[in-house]
Every structure is written in C-alpha cells, then in structure tokens.
XYZ file of N, CA and C in Angstrom:
333
model
N 35.126 -24.890 0.153
C 34.459 -23.702 -0.330
C 33.092 -23.578 0.348
N 32.780 -22.398 0.838
C 31.506 -22.172 1.507
C 30.391 -22.063 0.467
N 29.192 -22.486 0.888
C 28.034 -22.340 0.022
C 27.707 -20.865 -0.140
N 27.329 -20.490 -1.348
C 26.913 -19.109 -1.585
C 25.548 -18.877 -0.954
N 25.386 -17.696 -0.404
C 24.091 -17.315 0.130
C 23.193 -16.915 -1.034
N 22.115 -17.623 -1.205
C 21.147 -17.280 -2.241
C 20.149 -16.302 -1.631
N 20.059 -15.146 -2.226
C 19.135 -14.131 -1.728
C 17.758 -14.409 -2.318
N 16.823 -14.629 -1.428
C 15.433 -14.825 -1.841
C 14.640 -13.647 -1.292
N 14.016 -12.919 -2.183
C 13.238 -11.749 -1.793
C 11.752 -12.060 -1.899
N 10.949 -11.297 -1.181
C 9.498 -11.435 -1.253
C 8.854 -10.061 -1.311
N 7.857 -9.959 -2.154
C 7.027 -8.760 -2.249
C 5.627 -9.206 -1.868
N 5.114 -8.665 -0.795
C 3.847 -9.131 -0.254
C 2.779 -8.053 -0.304
N 1.547 -8.480 -0.377
C 0.427 -7.554 -0.349
C -0.859 -8.302 -0.622
N -1.983 -7.601 -0.486
C -3.258 -8.232 -0.819
C -3.503 -8.187 -2.325
N -2.905 -7.209 -2.998
C -3.001 -7.100 -4.461
C -4.456 -7.229 -4.923
N -5.297 -6.345 -4.412
C -6.733 -6.395 -4.694
C -7.231 -5.108 -5.336
N -7.039 -4.961 -6.602
C -6.367 -5.855 -7.551
C -4.892 -5.493 -7.670
N -4.159 -6.332 -8.366
C -2.767 -6.020 -8.659
C -2.769 -4.875 -9.668
N -1.930 -3.873 -9.452
C -1.939 -2.661 -10.278
C -0.670 -2.563 -11.117
N -0.648 -1.575 -12.012
C 0.570 -1.312 -12.780
C 1.717 -0.926 -11.851
N 1.406 -0.238 -10.763
C 2.434 0.117 -9.780
C 3.039 -1.124 -9.137
N 2.187 -2.083 -8.764
C 2.681 -3.350 -8.218
C 3.567 -4.052 -9.249
N 3.086 -4.100 -10.489
C 3.843 -4.776 -11.554
C 5.203 -4.121 -11.751
N 5.257 -2.801 -11.652
C 6.527 -2.089 -11.794
C 7.494 -2.470 -10.680
N 7.005 -2.512 -9.446
C 7.853 -2.903 -8.317
C 8.343 -4.333 -8.512
N 7.459 -5.228 -8.935
C 7.836 -6.627 -9.160
C 8.918 -6.729 -10.222
N 8.751 -6.043 -11.336
C 9.736 -6.109 -12.427
C 11.092 -5.539 -11.994
N 11.073 -4.455 -11.258
C 12.334 -3.881 -10.768
C 13.020 -4.822 -9.784
N 12.238 -5.389 -8.859
C 12.809 -6.304 -7.865
C 13.331 -7.578 -8.535
N 12.658 -8.043 -9.574
C 13.092 -9.247 -10.291
C 14.462 -9.046 -10.931
N 14.791 -7.812 -11.262
C 16.105 -7.508 -11.830
C 17.181 -7.429 -10.744
N 16.769 -7.181 -9.517
C 17.716 -6.993 -8.417
C 18.058 -8.286 -7.679
N 17.139 -9.240 -7.675
C 17.310 -10.441 -6.863
C 17.213 -11.688 -7.735
N 17.981 -12.725 -7.400
C 17.937 -13.945 -8.204
C 16.603 -14.686 -8.096
N 15.905 -14.496 -6.973
C 14.614 -15.145 -6.787
C 13.680 -14.193 -6.050
N 12.463 -14.061 -6.554
C 11.462 -13.185 -5.948
C 10.161 -13.953 -5.785
N 9.638 -13.948 -4.571
C 8.328 -14.523 -4.301
C 7.329 -13.378 -4.195
N 6.240 -13.480 -4.921
C 5.135 -12.533 -4.785
C 4.106 -13.248 -3.920
N 3.926 -12.759 -2.712
C 3.029 -13.407 -1.753
C 1.711 -12.646 -1.697
N 0.666 -13.282 -2.171
C -0.669 -12.695 -2.175
C -1.318 -13.039 -0.839
N -1.480 -12.011 -0.017
C -1.975 -12.206 1.344
C -3.498 -12.218 1.384
N -4.011 -13.019 2.288
C -5.442 -13.066 2.531
C -5.709 -12.374 3.852
N -6.169 -11.141 3.785
C -6.454 -10.361 4.982
C -7.965 -10.324 5.172
N -8.464 -11.121 6.098
C -9.910 -11.221 6.300
C -10.520 -9.955 6.907
N -9.684 -9.061 7.429
C -10.218 -7.821 7.991
C -10.455 -6.764 6.913
N -9.969 -7.023 5.688
C -10.210 -6.115 4.563
C -11.347 -6.660 3.708
N -12.200 -5.757 3.222
C -13.243 -6.167 2.290
C -12.620 -6.155 0.894
N -12.510 -7.321 0.291
C -11.817 -7.462 -0.987
C -12.773 -7.397 -2.169
N -12.253 -6.918 -3.286
C -12.995 -6.918 -4.544
C -12.959 -8.326 -5.134
N -11.758 -8.927 -5.121
C -11.564 -10.259 -5.685
C -11.305 -11.258 -4.564
N -11.700 -12.510 -4.789
C -11.416 -13.536 -3.789
C -9.946 -13.941 -3.889
N -9.421 -14.649 -2.883
C -7.985 -14.986 -2.875
C -7.512 -15.722 -4.131
N -8.298 -16.656 -4.630
C -7.894 -17.411 -5.833
C -7.823 -16.505 -7.063
N -8.772 -15.589 -7.199
C -8.750 -14.654 -8.329
C -7.527 -13.740 -8.255
N -7.202 -13.254 -7.053
C -6.035 -12.380 -6.887
C -4.748 -13.127 -7.205
N -4.685 -14.388 -6.826
C -3.524 -15.226 -7.132
C -3.380 -15.399 -8.653
N -4.476 -15.683 -9.332
C -4.453 -15.859 -10.787
C -4.056 -14.573 -11.507
N -4.579 -13.435 -11.054
C -4.217 -12.156 -11.668
C -2.728 -11.876 -11.506
N -2.189 -12.148 -10.325
C -0.758 -11.938 -10.083
C 0.068 -12.863 -10.970
N -0.353 -14.107 -11.121
C 0.373 -15.048 -11.975
C 0.390 -14.574 -13.431
N -0.697 -13.981 -13.892
C -0.745 -13.444 -15.256
C 0.252 -12.299 -15.438
N 0.355 -11.456 -14.426
C 1.236 -10.290 -14.503
C 2.706 -10.694 -14.547
N 3.086 -11.746 -13.827
C 4.502 -12.119 -13.728
C 4.868 -13.327 -14.583
N 3.943 -13.783 -15.390
C 4.146 -15.003 -16.163
C 5.387 -15.026 -17.023
N 5.874 -13.878 -17.441
C 7.054 -13.828 -18.316
C 8.366 -13.694 -17.539
N 8.305 -13.680 -16.223
C 9.507 -13.514 -15.391
C 9.920 -14.865 -14.810
N 11.049 -15.379 -15.272
C 11.499 -16.718 -14.879
C 11.859 -16.844 -13.402
N 12.310 -15.778 -12.783
C 12.774 -15.860 -11.391
C 11.718 -15.412 -10.380
N 10.463 -15.303 -10.823
C 9.382 -14.849 -9.947
C 8.346 -15.953 -9.791
N 7.982 -16.233 -8.543
C 6.929 -17.200 -8.219
C 5.838 -16.493 -7.437
N 4.609 -16.919 -7.639
C 3.468 -16.354 -6.919
C 2.947 -17.403 -5.952
N 2.722 -16.977 -4.714
C 2.223 -17.868 -3.668
C 1.140 -17.141 -2.889
N 0.297 -17.911 -2.233
C -0.666 -17.286 -1.324
C -0.136 -17.418 0.102
N -0.586 -16.528 0.953
C -0.178 -16.571 2.355
C -1.265 -15.969 3.226
N -1.291 -16.410 4.453
C -2.123 -15.765 5.468
C -1.303 -15.725 6.740
N -1.607 -14.800 7.573
C -0.834 -14.660 8.796
C 0.229 -13.586 8.657
N 1.200 -13.630 9.555
C 2.240 -12.603 9.594
C 3.271 -12.817 8.492
N 3.708 -11.721 7.905
C 4.699 -11.781 6.826
C 6.034 -12.307 7.344
N 6.396 -11.971 8.578
C 7.664 -12.489 9.119
C 7.624 -14.006 9.223
N 6.473 -14.575 9.525
C 6.346 -16.038 9.546
C 6.484 -16.601 8.136
N 5.845 -15.957 7.172
C 5.982 -16.369 5.775
C 7.448 -16.326 5.350
N 8.137 -15.257 5.727
C 9.550 -15.098 5.363
C 10.393 -16.226 5.956
N 10.178 -16.523 7.212
C 10.933 -17.610 7.858
C 10.665 -18.951 7.186
N 9.401 -19.243 6.937
C 9.006 -20.529 6.348
C 9.558 -20.720 4.937
N 9.796 -19.613 4.231
C 10.230 -19.690 2.835
C 11.666 -19.212 2.621
N 12.420 -19.103 3.708
C 13.830 -18.684 3.629
C 14.023 -17.366 2.887
N 13.118 -16.433 3.142
C 13.204 -15.102 2.543
C 14.167 -14.257 3.367
N 15.106 -13.605 2.688
C 16.085 -12.770 3.388
C 15.866 -11.281 3.150
N 15.024 -10.937 2.166
C 14.758 -9.532 1.849
C 13.263 -9.355 1.615
N 12.683 -8.338 2.251
C 11.300 -7.961 1.972
C 11.304 -6.713 1.103
N 10.646 -6.792 -0.027
C 10.539 -5.667 -0.964
C 9.269 -4.912 -0.626
N 9.371 -3.606 -0.552
C 8.208 -2.782 -0.237
C 8.133 -1.619 -1.217
N 6.932 -1.202 -1.526
C 6.718 -0.039 -2.370
C 6.347 1.150 -1.500
N 6.937 2.288 -1.775
C 6.677 3.491 -0.989
C 6.261 4.597 -1.950
N 5.037 5.105 -1.779
C 4.522 6.144 -2.665
C 4.757 7.549 -2.127
N 4.860 7.680 -0.823
C 5.015 9.013 -0.247
C 5.499 8.933 1.187
N 5.529 10.087 1.854
C 6.046 10.170 3.217
C 5.230 9.305 4.172
N 3.930 9.277 4.018
C 3.077 8.468 4.895
C 3.424 6.990 4.793
N 3.622 6.506 3.559
C 4.018 5.109 3.360
C 5.377 4.844 3.996
N 6.291 5.790 3.836
C 7.631 5.619 4.397
C 7.576 5.472 5.909
N 6.807 6.323 6.569
C 6.697 6.262 8.032
C 6.084 4.941 8.476
N 5.056 4.498 7.767
C 4.419 3.222 8.088
C 5.408 2.069 7.915
N 6.113 2.052 6.784
C 7.059 0.967 6.514
C 8.221 0.971 7.511
N 8.627 2.159 7.948
C 9.682 2.257 8.947
C 9.235 1.599 10.267
N 8.007 1.893 10.683
C 7.465 1.281 11.896
C 7.368 -0.238 11.753
N 6.910 -0.701 10.591
C 6.796 -2.136 10.356
C 8.162 -2.810 10.381
N 9.170 -2.169 9.810
C 10.523 -2.737 9.794
C 11.053 -2.893 11.213
N 10.799 -1.909 12.051
C 11.249 -1.974 13.442
C 10.537 -3.113 14.169
N 9.240 -3.241 13.972
C 8.490 -4.316 14.639
C 8.937 -5.686 14.137
N 9.156 -5.819 12.840
C 9.552 -7.109 12.276
C 10.958 -7.504 12.712
N 11.810 -6.513 12.922
C 13.188 -6.806 13.349
C 13.172 -7.451 14.710
C-alpha cells in the first residue's frame, strides 16, 4: 500500500497586525487542509508596527483554538520556506482585482 500524501498548507504574511480578515482566511483554510502553517514573515524592507516576536504571539493567540494550525516565523523567500517545511499548498487571500493580478504574477514566478 502506498503512503498517503499528507497535504500541508501554508498561509504566509507579515501580519502586522493580524486582522479579522487574516483570521477568517486561516479558519477557512484550516477546514480545507489537514495541516496549516501560518508563517509570520519578517520583511526588513517594511516598516512594522509590531516586532517579529509580537506578531508571532498575536498570531498564536488568534489560532490557539485550532488543533491543525501551527504558527512559525520565517524570513526569506516563501518558496524556500515551503520546500523546507514540505508545504504543498500556499493559501492566499485576495480582496480585489489588484490582489488577484499580483498573486497571479507571484504564482508564475514561484512555479
């Protein structure tokens, strides 16, 4: 019998701060995938309100009741994070046409 493929998804962002919209995406994705990693990115080119540790703690508070969700910090490229953590699906939130076009370009580059 072949091993089952375990789908591990990741939702990444700076989450500065984590919003109700982020929480909604996380909760929906947690229902879709057996395992979800919330990767709190440290982007030094962005001026942040909260430091990386505070953003990590806030994200952990938001997902604390979800058994299949883990919060991690990351820096660098998301595709590298995905490879290192055996992520097979990247979850993205799209608010409008501009976000869609941006995410489409990112998907092509990451592929």
